[in-house]
Amino acid sequence: MAIITINELNKTTKLTNVNETMPIIALIGPATYGPVNTPTELYNVDDFNSTFGGTLCKNYPYAAIAAKRYLSSQGMVLYTRIATEAVTAAYTVDNMLSVTANYPGTFGNSIKISIDPLLLSGLNHIKINTFIDNVIVDFRTFSLQELKDVGSLELDYVTVTALEGLTADSVISAVDIVSLTGGSDGDKFFTEEDHYQDEYNNLIKTLDPIITQLSDPQIYEFAIIAMPGISGLKNMEANIADLQNGESVIKQMVSLTEARKDCVAVIDPLVDSTYNNVLTDLMLDDISSSYIAVFYPWYNAAITDLNATILMPPSVFYLDGCATSFKINKPWNAVAGPLTGTCTNCTRTIIKVGSQMSRSLNNMFINPIVYNRNFGYYIDGNNVLNAAANTRTYSQLGIRQGINYAKRELTKLCHIMSYKQNSSLVRSEVLGRVSKLLEGLKAGEAIYGYRAYINESAMDMADGIIRLTVKIYPTPALEEFVFDFEIVNSESALNE
């Protein structure tokens, strides 16, 4: 018989390389390129660079820095680029043609193009070559008649538009490599003090529909959300109507996490907040939530992409710690302490937090980044902002991550089982799957114990309802560590 050989050619362009055990994080911040106000899934650093530009914003580059660090650890990021109304796309005009970057931002200023006129089959054509870092990344050939008929053609990085007067017989001159210019990132959220209120109104007006989109856990899954450097931008509120999620960045974050109840928002302090005024400056004095975690203070860090040392919000250091810890630990293990909460990139700060200030901050349910001469810089807190918790266990950030993980996985299971038949066998299958999930969490020390059961009432059976109740007892946190150090005067006393 004939030999049959099958060759598989994998020509997919997206290489995921995602560590499936690492929680997805959502980040909102500026970028130098890419879609605006659109949550976008990213799987590696190349994804980020090709989608949102390889360069960092001049202002508020923190979310992009956090995204790249998390992606480099094989985590997945849901990134939403946010920009003010001042955002513009780079462009150039020549030969009755306009060439514009597909997305606004300063990354477009690094795009270069050349135009080659061609005569093919008796028709005038042009070839557009696109360059980034002096390397051709795209080229396209089309007739002037085609361009005139459709008005504009979108290529991989640029859009070519016919200007008034262009015809199929127009004579197009060759254009050597020229740069697009005029792109801006829309990353200046505050420019002049007299306009702060209007600018803050614009920021919240832009953020509000984004938060509404991200509030649906069925569409977007993530365990942590942050707006590095922006969440603690100003202690002010927007004075505009018809907002769905609150008048400030903080209220928007609280609204999202309380609606989803399966993720934690990481909040930065104001740059100049003193440790005893962090919550007051953020207008969080009267808010108690299991879904909010506040960190303090800002630290300087060396950023290779910027070739500079800049002041960085603490959320970036926390997310960096998450990236390192989540690769080897479960997501409910605390990203804190000198082993799992190390901040390797810290250099110096305006305020150096020691043990006494750290204890005060922890008593306020704030997570400090401290300095210890033996261990260096590390996160010395594991708190959510839940002052109403009955015990310290239920205000622990790591434990909250475990509870949220259980919720997300149980929700997925319910979606899977919701199209089964209404039978006793299916009810047994549901309990079996739930028990398997929770046994895994128990073995992983996320929970200490659980109970799952289904209401077996005749009415529920008749109505096709599975009324599942799941009770979990999270593994308690250490409340205090005490050791007695005794000096004795004889060997026999060692055994007393």
Coordinates of C-alpha atoms in Angstrom, one line a residue:
M1 CA 0.0 0.0 0.0
A2 CA 1.0 3.6 -0.5
I3 CA 2.7 5.4 2.4
I4 CA 0.7 8.3 3.6
T5 CA 2.7 11.1 5.3
I6 CA 1.0 14.0 7.1
N7 CA 3.0 17.1 7.8
E8 CA 1.6 19.7 10.2
L9 CA 2.8 23.3 9.5
N10 CA 2.1 25.5 12.5
K11 CA 1.9 29.1 11.1
T12 CA 0.1 30.6 14.1
T13 CA 1.7 34.0 15.0
K14 CA 0.6 34.0 18.7
L15 CA 2.9 32.0 21.0
T16 CA 1.0 31.8 24.3
N17 CA 3.6 30.2 26.6
V18 CA 1.1 30.9 29.4
N19 CA 1.4 29.3 32.8
E20 CA -2.2 28.2 33.3
T21 CA -1.9 28.0 37.1
M22 CA -1.0 31.7 37.3
P23 CA -4.0 34.0 37.9
I24 CA -4.9 36.5 35.2
I25 CA -4.3 40.1 36.2
A26 CA -6.1 43.2 34.7
L27 CA -4.3 46.4 34.3
I28 CA -5.5 49.8 33.2
G29 CA -3.0 52.4 32.1
P30 CA -1.6 54.4 29.1
A31 CA 0.4 53.1 26.2
T32 CA 2.2 54.5 23.2
Y33 CA 0.1 52.5 20.6
G34 CA -2.8 50.2 20.3
P35 CA -6.6 50.1 20.8
V36 CA -8.0 52.7 23.3
N37 CA -10.5 51.8 26.0
T38 CA -10.6 48.2 24.9
P39 CA -9.7 45.3 27.2
T40 CA -7.2 43.2 25.4
E41 CA -5.8 39.8 26.3
L42 CA -2.0 39.4 26.2
Y43 CA 0.0 36.2 26.5
N44 CA 3.7 37.3 26.4
V45 CA 5.9 40.4 26.1
D46 CA 5.9 40.2 22.3
D47 CA 2.1 40.4 22.4
F48 CA 2.4 43.6 24.4
N49 CA 5.0 45.2 22.2
S50 CA 3.2 44.4 19.0
T51 CA -0.2 45.5 20.4
F52 CA 0.6 48.5 22.6
G53 CA 4.0 49.6 21.3
G54 CA 7.6 48.6 22.4
T55 CA 8.2 52.0 24.0
L56 CA 6.9 53.3 27.3
C57 CA 4.9 56.5 27.9
K58 CA 6.7 59.5 29.3
N59 CA 3.9 59.9 31.9
Y60 CA 2.5 57.1 34.0
P61 CA 4.4 54.2 32.4
Y62 CA 3.7 52.0 35.5
A63 CA 0.9 49.8 34.1
A64 CA 3.0 48.9 31.1
I65 CA 6.0 48.1 33.2
A66 CA 3.9 45.9 35.5
A67 CA 2.3 44.2 32.4
K68 CA 5.7 43.3 30.9
R69 CA 7.1 42.0 34.1
Y70 CA 4.0 39.7 34.7
L71 CA 4.0 38.5 31.1
S72 CA 7.8 37.7 31.3
S73 CA 6.9 35.3 34.1
Q74 CA 4.4 33.5 31.8
G75 CA 1.4 35.1 33.3
M76 CA -1.6 36.4 31.3
V77 CA -2.6 40.1 31.4
L78 CA -5.8 41.8 30.4
Y79 CA -4.6 45.3 29.5
T80 CA -6.9 48.3 28.8
R81 CA -5.2 51.3 27.4
I82 CA -6.7 54.5 28.7
A83 CA -6.1 57.9 27.1
T84 CA -7.4 61.5 27.4
E85 CA -9.0 63.4 24.6
A86 CA -5.6 64.8 23.6
V87 CA -4.4 61.4 22.1
T88 CA -3.5 61.7 18.4
A89 CA -2.1 59.4 15.7
A90 CA 1.1 60.1 13.8
Y91 CA 0.8 60.8 10.1
T92 CA 2.5 62.1 6.9
V93 CA 1.1 63.6 3.7
D94 CA 2.7 63.3 0.3
N95 CA 1.7 62.8 -3.4
M96 CA -2.0 63.4 -2.7
L97 CA -1.8 60.6 -0.1
S98 CA -2.1 60.6 3.6
V99 CA -0.5 57.9 5.6
T100 CA -1.6 57.6 9.3
A101 CA -0.6 55.2 12.1
N102 CA -3.5 52.8 12.7
Y103 CA -3.5 53.7 16.4
P104 CA -2.8 57.0 18.2
G105 CA 0.3 57.3 20.3
T106 CA 4.0 58.3 20.2
F107 CA 4.9 54.8 19.0
G108 CA 3.6 55.9 15.7
N109 CA 6.3 58.5 15.5
S110 CA 8.8 55.6 15.2
I111 CA 7.0 54.2 12.1
K112 CA 8.6 55.1 8.8
I113 CA 7.3 54.5 5.3
S114 CA 8.5 54.7 1.7
I115 CA 6.5 54.9 -1.5
D116 CA 7.5 53.2 -4.8
P117 CA 5.5 54.0 -7.9
L118 CA 4.9 51.0 -10.2
L119 CA 3.3 50.4 -13.6
L120 CA 1.6 47.0 -13.6
S121 CA -0.5 45.7 -16.5
G122 CA -0.7 49.3 -17.8
L123 CA -2.2 50.6 -14.5
N124 CA -0.5 52.9 -12.0
H125 CA 0.3 51.2 -8.7
I126 CA 2.2 52.1 -5.6
K127 CA 4.1 50.0 -3.1
I128 CA 4.0 51.1 0.5
N129 CA 6.9 49.8 2.7
T130 CA 6.5 50.2 6.4
F131 CA 9.6 50.3 8.7
I132 CA 10.0 50.0 12.5
D133 CA 13.5 50.4 13.9
N134 CA 14.7 50.6 10.2
V135 CA 13.4 47.1 9.5
I136 CA 10.6 46.4 7.0
V137 CA 7.6 45.0 8.9
D138 CA 5.0 45.3 6.1
F139 CA 4.7 46.1 2.4
R140 CA 1.7 46.3 0.2
T141 CA 1.1 47.0 -3.5
F142 CA -2.2 48.3 -4.8
S143 CA -3.5 50.4 -7.8
L144 CA -4.4 54.0 -7.5
Q145 CA -7.8 53.1 -8.9
E146 CA -8.4 50.7 -6.0
L147 CA -7.4 53.3 -3.5
K148 CA -9.6 55.9 -5.1
D149 CA -12.6 53.6 -5.2
V150 CA -12.4 52.6 -1.5
G151 CA -11.0 55.9 -0.1
S152 CA -8.6 54.3 2.3
L153 CA -6.7 51.0 2.8
E154 CA -5.7 49.7 6.2
L155 CA -2.3 47.9 6.3
D156 CA -0.8 46.2 9.3
Y157 CA 0.6 49.4 10.9
V158 CA -0.7 52.3 8.8
T159 CA -3.7 53.4 6.9
V160 CA -3.3 55.0 3.4
T161 CA -6.0 57.5 2.4
A162 CA -6.6 59.1 -1.0
L163 CA -6.7 62.9 -0.8
E164 CA -8.8 65.2 -3.0
G165 CA -7.5 65.3 -6.6
L166 CA -6.1 61.7 -6.7
T167 CA -7.0 59.9 -9.9
A168 CA -6.0 56.6 -11.4
D169 CA -3.8 58.5 -13.8
S170 CA -2.0 60.6 -11.1
V171 CA 1.7 60.6 -11.3
I172 CA 3.1 59.5 -7.9
S173 CA 6.7 60.4 -7.2
A174 CA 9.0 58.0 -5.3
V175 CA 9.3 58.8 -1.7
D176 CA 12.4 57.8 0.3
I177 CA 12.0 56.7 3.9
V178 CA 10.1 59.3 5.9
S179 CA 8.9 59.3 9.5
L180 CA 5.4 59.7 10.7
T181 CA 5.0 62.6 13.1
G182 CA 2.5 64.2 15.5
G183 CA 1.5 61.1 17.6
S184 CA 0.7 61.7 21.2
D185 CA -0.2 59.3 24.0
G186 CA -3.0 61.1 25.9
D187 CA -1.2 60.3 29.1
K188 CA -1.2 63.8 30.6
F189 CA -4.1 63.4 33.0
F190 CA -3.3 66.7 34.8
T191 CA -1.7 69.7 33.1
E192 CA -2.6 72.9 34.9
E193 CA -4.1 73.3 38.3
D194 CA -6.8 75.6 37.1
H195 CA -8.1 72.8 34.9
Y196 CA -7.7 69.9 37.3
Q197 CA -11.5 69.5 37.8
D198 CA -12.2 69.4 34.1
E199 CA -9.4 67.0 33.5
Y200 CA -10.5 64.7 36.3
N201 CA -14.0 64.8 34.9
N202 CA -12.6 63.6 31.6
L203 CA -10.6 60.8 33.2
I204 CA -13.6 59.4 35.2
K205 CA -15.9 59.8 32.1
T206 CA -13.4 57.7 30.1
L207 CA -13.0 55.2 32.9
D208 CA -16.6 54.6 33.8
P209 CA -17.6 52.5 30.7
I210 CA -14.4 50.6 31.0
I211 CA -15.2 49.6 34.5
T212 CA -18.7 48.6 33.4
Q213 CA -17.2 46.3 30.8
L214 CA -14.8 44.7 33.2
S215 CA -17.6 44.2 35.8
D216 CA -18.9 41.1 34.0
P217 CA -17.0 38.0 35.2
Q218 CA -18.5 35.9 32.4
I219 CA -16.7 37.9 29.8
Y220 CA -13.5 38.8 31.6
E221 CA -11.7 36.7 34.1
F222 CA -9.0 38.0 36.4
A223 CA -8.0 37.7 40.0
I224 CA -6.3 41.1 40.5
I225 CA -7.0 44.5 39.0
A226 CA -4.8 47.6 39.3
M227 CA -4.3 51.1 37.8
P228 CA -0.7 51.6 38.8
G229 CA 0.0 55.2 39.7
I230 CA -3.4 56.4 38.7
S231 CA -5.5 54.9 41.5
G232 CA -3.8 57.3 43.9
L233 CA -3.6 60.2 41.6
K234 CA -5.7 62.9 43.2
N235 CA -8.0 62.9 46.2
M236 CA -10.8 64.5 44.3
E237 CA -14.1 63.5 42.7
A238 CA -15.8 64.2 39.3
N239 CA -18.8 66.5 39.3
I240 CA -20.6 65.0 36.3
A241 CA -23.9 63.2 36.1
D242 CA -24.9 59.7 34.8
L243 CA -21.8 57.8 36.1
Q244 CA -22.5 54.2 36.8
N245 CA -19.6 53.3 39.0
G246 CA -18.7 56.3 41.2
E247 CA -17.2 59.8 41.1
S248 CA -13.5 58.9 41.7
V249 CA -11.0 56.3 40.6
I250 CA -11.2 54.6 44.0
K251 CA -15.0 54.4 44.0
Q252 CA -14.8 53.0 40.5
M253 CA -12.4 50.2 41.6
V254 CA -14.6 49.5 44.7
S255 CA -17.7 49.3 42.5
L256 CA -16.1 46.8 40.2
T257 CA -14.8 44.5 42.8
E258 CA -18.0 44.5 44.9
A259 CA -20.0 43.8 41.8
R260 CA -17.8 40.8 40.8
K261 CA -16.8 39.5 44.2
D262 CA -14.1 37.3 42.7
C263 CA -11.1 39.7 42.4
V264 CA -9.0 42.2 44.4
A265 CA -8.2 45.8 43.5
V266 CA -4.7 46.9 44.3
I267 CA -4.7 50.6 45.3
D268 CA -1.7 53.0 45.4
P269 CA -1.4 55.9 47.9
L270 CA -0.9 59.5 46.9
V271 CA 2.8 60.1 46.2
D272 CA 3.1 62.6 49.1
S273 CA 0.9 60.8 51.7
T274 CA 2.3 60.4 55.2
Y275 CA 1.7 56.9 56.6
N276 CA -1.0 58.0 59.0
N277 CA -3.0 59.8 56.3
V278 CA -3.0 57.2 53.6
L279 CA -6.7 56.2 53.9
T280 CA -7.8 59.8 54.5
D281 CA -6.0 61.1 51.4
L282 CA -7.6 58.3 49.4
M283 CA -11.0 59.0 50.9
L284 CA -11.2 55.4 52.2
D285 CA -11.7 56.1 55.9
D286 CA -15.3 54.9 55.8
I287 CA -14.8 52.0 53.4
S288 CA -14.3 48.4 54.6
S289 CA -14.0 45.8 51.8
S290 CA -12.6 42.3 51.3
Y291 CA -11.8 43.2 47.7
I292 CA -9.5 46.2 48.2
A293 CA -5.8 46.1 49.1
V294 CA -3.8 49.3 49.8
F295 CA 0.0 49.4 49.6
Y296 CA 2.5 52.0 50.7
P297 CA 4.8 53.9 49.9
W298 CA 6.2 54.8 46.5
Y299 CA 9.9 53.7 45.9
N300 CA 12.5 54.5 43.3
A301 CA 13.4 51.8 40.8
A302 CA 15.8 51.5 37.9
I303 CA 13.8 50.9 34.6
T304 CA 15.9 49.5 31.8
D305 CA 13.4 50.4 29.1
L306 CA 13.7 54.1 30.2
N307 CA 17.4 53.9 31.0
A308 CA 16.5 55.9 34.1
T309 CA 15.6 55.5 37.8
I310 CA 12.0 56.7 38.5
L311 CA 9.6 56.9 41.4
M312 CA 7.4 53.9 41.2
P313 CA 4.0 53.1 42.9
P314 CA 3.9 50.2 45.3
S315 CA 1.4 48.2 43.2
V316 CA 4.1 47.6 40.6
F317 CA 6.3 46.0 43.2
Y318 CA 3.4 43.9 44.6
L319 CA 2.5 42.6 41.1
D320 CA 6.2 41.9 40.5
G321 CA 6.2 39.8 43.7
C322 CA 3.0 38.1 42.5
A323 CA 4.7 37.1 39.2
T324 CA 7.6 35.6 41.0
S325 CA 5.5 33.8 43.7
F326 CA 2.7 32.5 41.5
K327 CA 5.2 30.6 39.3
I328 CA 6.1 28.4 42.2
N329 CA 3.3 28.8 44.8
K330 CA -0.5 28.6 44.8
P331 CA -2.3 32.0 44.3
W332 CA -3.5 32.0 47.9
N333 CA 0.0 31.9 49.3
A334 CA 0.8 35.3 50.8
V335 CA 3.0 37.5 48.6
A336 CA 4.6 39.0 51.6
G337 CA 7.6 38.6 53.9
P338 CA 11.4 38.3 53.1
L339 CA 10.9 35.1 51.1
T340 CA 7.9 35.5 48.8
G341 CA 7.4 39.3 49.0
T342 CA 10.9 40.5 48.1
C343 CA 11.2 43.7 46.1
T344 CA 14.5 43.3 44.2
N345 CA 14.3 46.5 42.2
C346 CA 13.8 49.0 45.0
T347 CA 16.6 51.6 45.5
R348 CA 15.5 54.4 47.7
T349 CA 12.4 56.4 48.8
I350 CA 11.3 59.6 50.4
I351 CA 10.1 57.5 53.4
K352 CA 11.9 54.4 54.6
V353 CA 9.5 52.2 56.4
G354 CA 10.8 50.3 59.4
S355 CA 9.2 47.8 61.9
Q356 CA 7.3 50.4 64.0
M357 CA 5.7 52.2 61.1
S358 CA 5.0 48.8 59.5
R359 CA 3.1 47.7 62.5
S360 CA 1.0 50.9 62.5
L361 CA 0.2 50.5 58.8
N362 CA -0.8 46.8 59.3
N363 CA -3.1 47.9 62.1
M364 CA -4.8 50.1 59.5
F365 CA -5.0 47.2 57.1
I366 CA -2.4 48.8 54.8
N367 CA 0.4 46.8 53.3
P368 CA 3.8 48.5 53.7
I369 CA 7.0 47.9 51.7
V370 CA 9.7 47.9 54.4
Y371 CA 13.4 47.9 54.6
N372 CA 15.4 45.5 56.7
R373 CA 19.2 45.5 56.6
N374 CA 19.2 41.7 56.6
F375 CA 16.6 41.1 53.9
G376 CA 16.5 44.3 52.0
Y377 CA 13.1 45.6 50.7
Y378 CA 10.0 43.4 51.0
I379 CA 6.2 43.6 51.3
D380 CA 5.4 43.4 55.0
G381 CA 1.6 43.1 54.9
N382 CA -1.0 40.7 53.6
N383 CA -4.2 42.7 54.2
V384 CA -7.4 43.5 52.5
L385 CA -9.1 46.7 53.7
N386 CA -11.6 44.7 55.8
A387 CA -11.6 46.3 59.2
A388 CA -15.1 44.7 59.9
A389 CA -13.7 41.1 59.8
N390 CA -14.3 39.1 63.0
T391 CA -10.8 37.7 63.0
R392 CA -7.6 38.6 61.3
T393 CA -8.0 35.5 59.1
Y394 CA -10.8 37.1 57.1
S395 CA -8.8 40.3 56.4
Q396 CA -5.8 38.4 54.9
L397 CA -5.2 39.1 51.2
G398 CA -3.8 35.6 50.5
I399 CA -6.9 34.0 52.0
R400 CA -9.2 36.3 50.1
Q401 CA -7.3 35.2 46.9
G402 CA -8.1 31.6 47.8
I403 CA -11.8 32.3 48.4
N404 CA -12.0 34.2 45.2
Y405 CA -10.3 31.4 43.3
A406 CA -12.9 28.9 44.7
K407 CA -15.7 31.2 43.6
R408 CA -14.4 31.5 40.0
E409 CA -13.8 27.8 39.7
L410 CA -17.3 26.9 41.1
T411 CA -18.9 29.4 38.7
K412 CA -17.2 27.7 35.8
L413 CA -18.4 24.3 37.0
C414 CA -22.0 25.6 37.2
H415 CA -21.8 26.9 33.6
I416 CA -20.6 23.5 32.5
M417 CA -23.3 21.6 34.3
S418 CA -26.2 24.0 33.6
Y419 CA -27.1 22.2 30.3
K420 CA -27.4 18.7 31.8
Q421 CA -30.6 16.8 32.2
N422 CA -32.7 17.3 35.3
S423 CA -32.0 14.0 37.0
S424 CA -30.8 12.6 40.3
L425 CA -27.7 11.3 38.5
V426 CA -26.8 14.8 37.4
R427 CA -27.2 16.0 41.0
S428 CA -24.7 13.4 42.1
E429 CA -22.3 14.4 39.3
V430 CA -22.5 18.0 40.4
L431 CA -21.6 17.1 44.0
G432 CA -18.9 14.9 42.8
R433 CA -17.3 17.6 40.8
V434 CA -17.6 20.2 43.5
S435 CA -16.1 17.8 46.1
K436 CA -13.1 17.1 43.8
L437 CA -12.5 20.8 43.4
L438 CA -12.7 21.5 47.1
E439 CA -10.6 18.5 48.0
G440 CA -7.9 19.9 45.8
L441 CA -8.1 23.3 47.6
K442 CA -8.0 21.5 50.9
A443 CA -4.9 19.6 49.9
G444 CA -3.3 22.8 48.8
E445 CA -4.0 24.5 52.2
A446 CA -6.4 27.1 50.7
I447 CA -9.2 25.8 52.9
Y448 CA -9.3 23.8 56.1
G449 CA -12.7 22.2 55.6
Y450 CA -15.9 22.3 53.5
R451 CA -19.4 21.0 53.1
A452 CA -21.4 20.9 49.9
Y453 CA -24.9 19.7 49.5
I454 CA -28.0 20.0 47.3
N455 CA -31.5 20.8 48.4
E456 CA -33.5 17.7 47.4
S457 CA -37.0 19.1 47.7
A458 CA -39.6 17.8 45.4
M459 CA -40.4 21.3 44.3
D460 CA -36.9 22.0 43.1
M461 CA -36.8 18.7 41.3
A462 CA -40.1 19.5 39.6
D463 CA -38.9 23.0 38.7
G464 CA -35.6 21.8 37.3
I465 CA -33.6 23.7 40.0
I466 CA -30.3 22.6 41.5
R467 CA -29.9 24.5 44.7
L468 CA -26.3 24.0 45.6
T469 CA -24.9 25.2 48.9
V470 CA -21.1 25.3 49.5
K471 CA -19.7 26.1 52.9
I472 CA -15.9 26.5 53.2
Y473 CA -13.8 27.2 56.2
P474 CA -10.6 29.0 55.0
T475 CA -7.4 27.9 56.6
P476 CA -6.8 30.3 59.5
A477 CA -4.0 32.7 59.3
L478 CA -1.3 33.1 61.9
E479 CA -2.5 35.8 64.3
E480 CA 0.8 36.3 66.2
F481 CA 4.3 34.8 66.5
V482 CA 5.7 34.7 70.0
F483 CA 8.9 33.0 71.2
D484 CA 10.4 32.9 74.7
F485 CA 14.1 33.2 74.9
E486 CA 15.5 31.9 78.2
I487 CA 19.1 32.0 79.5
V488 CA 19.7 29.2 82.1
N489 CA 22.7 28.6 84.4
S490 CA 23.0 24.8 84.1
E491 CA 22.6 21.9 81.6
S492 CA 20.0 20.3 83.7
A493 CA 17.9 23.4 83.5
L494 CA 17.5 23.0 79.8
N495 CA 15.0 20.1 80.4
E496 CA 13.0 21.9 83.0

